[in-house]
């Protein structure tokens, strides 16, 4: 191993040891609080909140199964994922599925925000609590089945839990990794721009009801009849149109901020996946493998960072989320006082 490669390895461990501890602690607290806030009754009524809630749950899984075990490895010098073949396979399976589902639900958040701002009534009608719950259940089952081949190829070699070197398995592993890493970028960018377009063009509220109310009212000079007609028209509209609410506006802000941070922090991982796919058949020296390991550690740490920052990002960008946080804290305080009085 060259001096440069040796220095890179030492540097990656030196930086990762304190950094990952902070990321894990802040991330665990933040995502647990996310779940508590989005479980509030006022938030659960919104379809997008269910996607935020589920994303936070899988972030906890990633941080616990991935980040925590890596921290233990750095400090104890022993990879606990090799204590048994079953645990080796389980960890690899949960980390991969956790990453895929967290990115997939972020895409669903962007799609949901585009749907709620759409001018098409039938599209807006799909943004319901029950629809979101159904999509979440089907998505989790689907991706757990799709990724079932991941643990099959993982084995313990020496002191590491690594994927099989079989060419077919390695090709499938890299292609799935590449697709699940790059594809979300396109989905997020496309639907974020479409949502922004809907908002800027003010296509959120349909004009049909307003037009009908104006025509009907112009035929009657009686102010009282006019008011009753307008009221009746808007009551009819409320039955058919999914309203764009104040919470929807703030959930769109959460969506935009999370998309921006996700792209910034996950671009290195996407580029690394592309690089590993291109060079999968190359014969690499020990120095080359060490450099690859250093780049992988940096990309992984940034991915963990995204999983840990969501709560603090939501708090900074949304007044409504801060309000729900304060209400949650006050509720916990009241429950605590009542319990110990």
Coordinates of C-alpha atoms in Angstrom, one line a residue:
X1 CA 0.0 0.0 0.0
X2 CA 1.4 3.4 -1.0
X3 CA 1.8 6.2 1.5
X4 CA -1.0 8.2 -0.1
X5 CA -3.5 5.3 0.2
X6 CA -2.4 4.6 3.8
X7 CA -2.9 8.3 4.7
X8 CA -6.4 8.3 3.0
X9 CA -7.4 5.3 5.0
X10 CA -6.2 6.8 8.3
X11 CA -7.9 10.1 7.5
X12 CA -11.2 8.5 6.7
X13 CA -11.3 6.7 10.0
X14 CA -10.1 9.7 12.0
X15 CA -12.9 11.9 10.5
X16 CA -15.6 9.2 10.6
X17 CA -15.3 8.2 14.2
X18 CA -16.6 11.5 15.8
X19 CA -18.6 12.5 12.8
X20 CA -20.8 9.4 12.7
X21 CA -21.5 9.5 16.4
X22 CA -22.9 13.0 16.1
X23 CA -24.8 12.0 12.9
X24 CA -26.3 9.0 14.6
X25 CA -27.4 10.7 17.8
X26 CA -28.8 13.8 16.1
X27 CA -30.4 11.7 13.4
X28 CA -32.0 9.3 15.8
X29 CA -33.5 12.1 17.9
X30 CA -34.6 14.0 14.9
X31 CA -36.4 11.2 13.1
X32 CA -38.1 10.0 16.2
X33 CA -39.5 13.5 16.7
X34 CA -40.5 13.6 13.1
X35 CA -42.6 10.5 13.6
X36 CA -44.2 11.9 16.7
X37 CA -45.1 15.2 14.9
X38 CA -46.4 13.5 11.8
X39 CA -48.5 11.1 13.9
X40 CA -50.4 14.0 15.3
X41 CA -54.1 13.9 14.3
X42 CA -54.0 17.2 12.5
X43 CA -51.0 16.1 10.4
X44 CA -52.2 12.5 9.7
X45 CA -55.2 13.8 7.8
X46 CA -52.8 15.0 5.0
X47 CA -51.7 12.3 2.6
X48 CA -48.2 13.7 2.2
X49 CA -47.6 13.5 6.0
X50 CA -47.8 9.7 5.8
X51 CA -44.9 9.7 3.3
X52 CA -42.8 11.9 5.5
X53 CA -43.6 9.7 8.5
X54 CA -42.6 6.5 6.6
X55 CA -39.4 8.1 5.3
X56 CA -38.4 9.0 8.8
X57 CA -39.0 5.4 9.9
X58 CA -36.6 4.0 7.3
X59 CA -34.1 6.7 8.1
X60 CA -34.0 5.3 11.6
X61 CA -33.5 1.8 10.2
X62 CA -30.6 3.0 8.0
X63 CA -28.9 4.9 10.9
X64 CA -29.3 1.9 13.3
X65 CA -28.4 -1.0 11.0
X66 CA -25.9 0.9 8.9
X67 CA -24.4 3.8 10.8
X68 CA -24.4 2.4 14.3
X69 CA -22.7 -0.9 13.3
X70 CA -20.0 1.1 11.4
X71 CA -19.4 3.2 14.6
X72 CA -19.0 0.0 16.6
X73 CA -16.6 -1.2 14.0
X74 CA -14.5 1.9 14.2
X75 CA -14.2 2.0 18.0
X76 CA -13.9 -1.7 18.7
X77 CA -12.0 -2.7 15.6
X78 CA -14.4 -5.5 15.1
X79 CA -17.2 -5.7 12.5
X80 CA -20.2 -7.3 14.4
X81 CA -21.9 -8.0 11.1
X82 CA -19.6 -11.0 10.8
X83 CA -20.8 -12.7 14.0
X84 CA -23.0 -14.9 11.9
X85 CA -23.9 -15.4 8.2
X86 CA -27.6 -14.7 8.9
X87 CA -26.8 -11.4 10.5
X88 CA -24.4 -10.5 7.7
X89 CA -27.2 -11.1 5.1
X90 CA -29.9 -9.4 7.2
X91 CA -27.8 -6.2 7.7
X92 CA -27.0 -6.0 3.9
X93 CA -30.7 -6.6 3.1
X94 CA -32.0 -3.9 5.5
X95 CA -29.5 -1.3 4.6
X96 CA -30.1 -1.6 0.8
X97 CA -33.9 -1.8 1.2
X98 CA -33.8 1.1 3.7
X99 CA -32.0 3.3 1.2
X100 CA -34.2 2.3 -1.7
X101 CA -37.5 2.9 0.2
X102 CA -36.4 6.2 1.7
X103 CA -35.5 7.5 -1.7
X104 CA -38.7 6.0 -3.2
X105 CA -40.9 7.7 -0.6
X106 CA -39.1 11.0 -1.2
X107 CA -40.1 10.6 -4.9
X108 CA -43.7 9.9 -3.8
X109 CA -43.7 13.1 -1.7
X110 CA -42.7 15.1 -4.8
X111 CA -45.4 13.4 -6.9
X112 CA -48.0 13.9 -4.2
X113 CA -47.2 17.7 -4.0
X114 CA -47.5 17.9 -7.8
X115 CA -50.9 16.1 -7.6
X116 CA -52.3 18.4 -5.0
X117 CA -51.3 21.5 -7.0
X118 CA -52.7 20.1 -10.3
X119 CA -55.6 21.7 -12.1
X120 CA -57.0 18.3 -12.9
X121 CA -59.8 17.5 -10.4
X122 CA -59.4 13.7 -10.7
X123 CA -55.7 13.9 -10.0
X124 CA -56.2 16.0 -6.8
X125 CA -58.8 13.5 -5.6
X126 CA -56.1 10.9 -5.3
X127 CA -54.3 12.8 -2.5
X128 CA -56.2 11.2 0.4
X129 CA -55.1 9.6 3.6
X130 CA -56.3 6.1 2.7
X131 CA -54.7 6.3 -0.8
X132 CA -51.3 7.1 0.8
X133 CA -51.6 4.3 3.3
X134 CA -52.4 1.8 0.5
X135 CA -49.5 3.0 -1.6
X136 CA -47.1 2.8 1.4
X137 CA -48.1 -0.8 2.2
X138 CA -47.9 -2.0 -1.5
X139 CA -44.5 -0.2 -2.0
X140 CA -42.9 -1.7 1.1
X141 CA -44.0 -5.2 0.1
X142 CA -42.9 -4.7 -3.5
X143 CA -39.4 -3.4 -2.8
X144 CA -38.7 -6.1 -0.1
X145 CA -39.6 -8.7 -2.7
X146 CA -37.6 -7.0 -5.5
X147 CA -34.4 -6.7 -3.4
X148 CA -34.7 -10.3 -2.1
X149 CA -31.6 -11.3 -4.2
X150 CA -29.4 -9.0 -2.1
X151 CA -28.8 -11.2 0.9
X152 CA -28.5 -14.3 -1.2
X153 CA -25.1 -13.2 -2.5
X154 CA -23.6 -11.7 0.7
X155 CA -21.0 -13.9 2.5
X156 CA -18.4 -13.5 5.1
X157 CA -14.9 -13.3 3.7
X158 CA -12.1 -12.8 6.1
X159 CA -13.2 -10.0 8.5
X160 CA -15.8 -8.5 6.2
X161 CA -19.3 -9.1 5.1
X162 CA -19.1 -8.5 1.3
X163 CA -21.2 -9.3 -1.8
X164 CA -20.4 -12.3 -4.0
X165 CA -17.7 -11.9 -6.7
X166 CA -19.8 -13.9 -9.1
X167 CA -20.0 -11.9 -12.3
X168 CA -23.8 -12.2 -12.8
X169 CA -24.6 -11.4 -9.2
X170 CA -22.1 -8.5 -9.2
X171 CA -23.7 -7.1 -12.4
X172 CA -27.2 -7.3 -11.0
X173 CA -26.1 -5.8 -7.7
X174 CA -24.4 -2.9 -9.4
X175 CA -27.2 -2.2 -11.9
X176 CA -29.9 -2.2 -9.2
X177 CA -27.7 0.0 -7.1
X178 CA -27.1 2.4 -10.0
X179 CA -30.8 2.6 -11.0
X180 CA -32.0 3.1 -7.3
X181 CA -29.4 5.8 -6.9
X182 CA -29.7 7.8 -10.2
X183 CA -33.4 7.3 -11.0
X184 CA -34.7 9.2 -8.0
X185 CA -32.8 12.3 -9.1
X186 CA -34.7 12.5 -12.3
X187 CA -38.1 11.9 -10.6
X188 CA -37.4 14.6 -8.0
X189 CA -36.2 17.2 -10.4
X190 CA -39.1 16.6 -12.9
X191 CA -41.9 16.7 -10.3
X192 CA -40.4 19.5 -8.3
X193 CA -40.4 21.7 -11.5
X194 CA -43.9 20.6 -12.3
X195 CA -45.1 21.5 -8.8
X196 CA -43.3 24.9 -9.0
X197 CA -44.9 25.5 -12.4
X198 CA -48.4 24.8 -11.1
X199 CA -47.9 27.2 -8.2
X200 CA -46.4 30.0 -10.3
X201 CA -49.2 29.6 -12.9
X202 CA -51.8 29.7 -10.1
X203 CA -53.4 26.6 -11.3
X204 CA -54.1 25.3 -7.8
X205 CA -57.8 26.3 -7.5
X206 CA -60.2 25.6 -10.4
X207 CA -62.1 28.5 -11.9
X208 CA -65.3 26.6 -12.9
X209 CA -67.1 27.3 -9.6
X210 CA -66.3 31.0 -9.7
X211 CA -67.5 31.4 -13.3
X212 CA -70.8 29.6 -12.5
X213 CA -71.3 31.8 -9.4
X214 CA -70.8 35.0 -11.4
X215 CA -73.2 34.0 -14.2
X216 CA -75.9 32.9 -11.9
X217 CA -75.6 36.0 -9.7
X218 CA -75.8 38.4 -12.6
X219 CA -79.3 37.2 -13.4
X220 CA -80.6 38.1 -10.0
X221 CA -80.4 41.6 -8.5
X222 CA -81.3 40.5 -5.1
X223 CA -78.3 40.6 -2.9
X224 CA -79.6 37.9 -0.6
X225 CA -80.2 35.5 -3.4
X226 CA -76.8 36.3 -4.8
X227 CA -75.1 35.4 -1.5
X228 CA -77.1 32.2 -1.2
X229 CA -76.3 31.1 -4.8
X230 CA -72.6 31.8 -4.3
X231 CA -72.6 29.9 -1.0
X232 CA -74.4 26.9 -2.6
X233 CA -71.9 26.8 -5.5
X234 CA -68.9 26.8 -3.2
X235 CA -70.5 24.0 -1.1
X236 CA -70.9 22.0 -4.3
X237 CA -67.3 22.7 -5.2
X238 CA -66.1 21.5 -1.8
X239 CA -67.7 18.1 -2.4
X240 CA -65.7 17.6 -5.6
X241 CA -62.4 19.4 -5.2
X242 CA -59.6 18.6 -2.9
X243 CA -58.8 21.9 -1.2
X244 CA -55.3 23.3 -1.2
X245 CA -54.7 24.1 2.4
X246 CA -52.2 26.0 4.6
X247 CA -50.7 22.7 5.6
X248 CA -50.3 21.7 2.0
X249 CA -48.3 24.9 1.4
X250 CA -45.9 24.1 4.2
X251 CA -45.6 20.5 3.2
X252 CA -44.6 21.7 -0.3
X253 CA -41.9 23.8 1.3
X254 CA -40.7 20.8 3.2
X255 CA -40.6 18.8 0.0
X256 CA -38.6 21.4 -1.9
X257 CA -36.0 21.8 0.9
X258 CA -35.6 18.1 1.3
X259 CA -35.2 17.5 -2.4
X260 CA -32.4 20.2 -2.6
X261 CA -30.5 18.7 0.4
X262 CA -31.0 15.2 -0.9
X263 CA -29.5 16.1 -4.3
X264 CA -26.5 17.9 -2.8
X265 CA -25.7 15.1 -0.3
X266 CA -26.4 12.1 -2.5
X267 CA -24.7 13.3 -5.8
X268 CA -21.3 11.8 -4.6
X269 CA -22.9 8.5 -3.9
X270 CA -24.6 8.5 -7.3
X271 CA -21.3 9.3 -9.1
X272 CA -19.5 6.6 -7.1
X273 CA -22.2 4.0 -8.0
X274 CA -21.7 5.0 -11.7
X275 CA -18.0 4.7 -11.3
X276 CA -18.2 1.3 -9.7
X277 CA -20.5 0.0 -12.4
X278 CA -18.1 1.2 -15.1
X279 CA -15.0 -0.3 -13.5
X280 CA -16.7 -3.5 -12.1
X281 CA -14.6 -5.8 -14.4
X282 CA -11.3 -3.9 -14.0
X283 CA -8.4 -5.5 -12.2
X284 CA -7.5 -3.1 -9.3
X285 CA -4.3 -2.8 -7.2
X286 CA -4.4 -2.6 -3.4
X287 CA -3.9 1.2 -3.7
X288 CA -6.7 1.5 -6.1
X289 CA -9.0 -0.5 -3.8
X290 CA -8.0 1.7 -0.9
X291 CA -8.9 4.8 -2.8
X292 CA -12.2 3.3 -3.8
X293 CA -12.8 2.5 -0.1
X294 CA -12.1 6.1 0.9
X295 CA -14.5 7.4 -1.7
X296 CA -17.1 5.0 -0.6
X297 CA -16.8 6.0 3.0
X298 CA -17.2 9.7 2.1
X299 CA -20.2 9.0 0.0
X300 CA -21.8 6.8 2.7
X301 CA -21.2 9.4 5.4
X302 CA -22.9 12.0 3.3
X303 CA -25.9 9.7 2.7
X304 CA -26.1 9.1 6.5
X305 CA -26.0 12.9 6.9
X306 CA -29.1 13.3 4.8
X307 CA -30.9 10.7 6.9
X308 CA -30.0 12.7 10.0
X309 CA -30.8 16.2 8.9
X310 CA -34.5 16.0 8.0
X311 CA -35.9 17.2 11.3
X312 CA -33.6 20.2 11.5
X313 CA -34.3 21.0 7.9
X314 CA -38.1 20.9 8.5
X315 CA -37.8 23.1 11.5
X316 CA -35.8 25.7 9.7
X317 CA -38.0 25.9 6.6
X318 CA -41.6 25.5 7.8
X319 CA -43.5 27.6 10.3
X320 CA -46.2 25.1 10.5
X321 CA -43.8 22.3 11.4
X322 CA -42.3 24.4 14.1
X323 CA -45.8 25.1 15.4
X324 CA -46.6 21.3 15.5
X325 CA -43.3 20.7 17.3
X326 CA -44.2 23.2 20.0
X327 CA -47.6 21.6 20.4
X328 CA -46.1 18.2 20.6
X329 CA -43.6 19.3 23.3
X330 CA -46.4 21.0 25.3
X331 CA -48.5 17.8 25.1
X332 CA -45.6 15.6 26.3
X333 CA -45.0 18.0 29.2
X334 CA -48.6 17.9 30.2
X335 CA -48.7 14.1 30.1
X336 CA -45.5 14.0 32.1
X337 CA -46.8 16.3 34.8
X338 CA -50.1 14.5 35.0
X339 CA -48.4 11.2 35.3
X340 CA -46.1 12.2 38.2
X341 CA -48.4 14.4 40.2

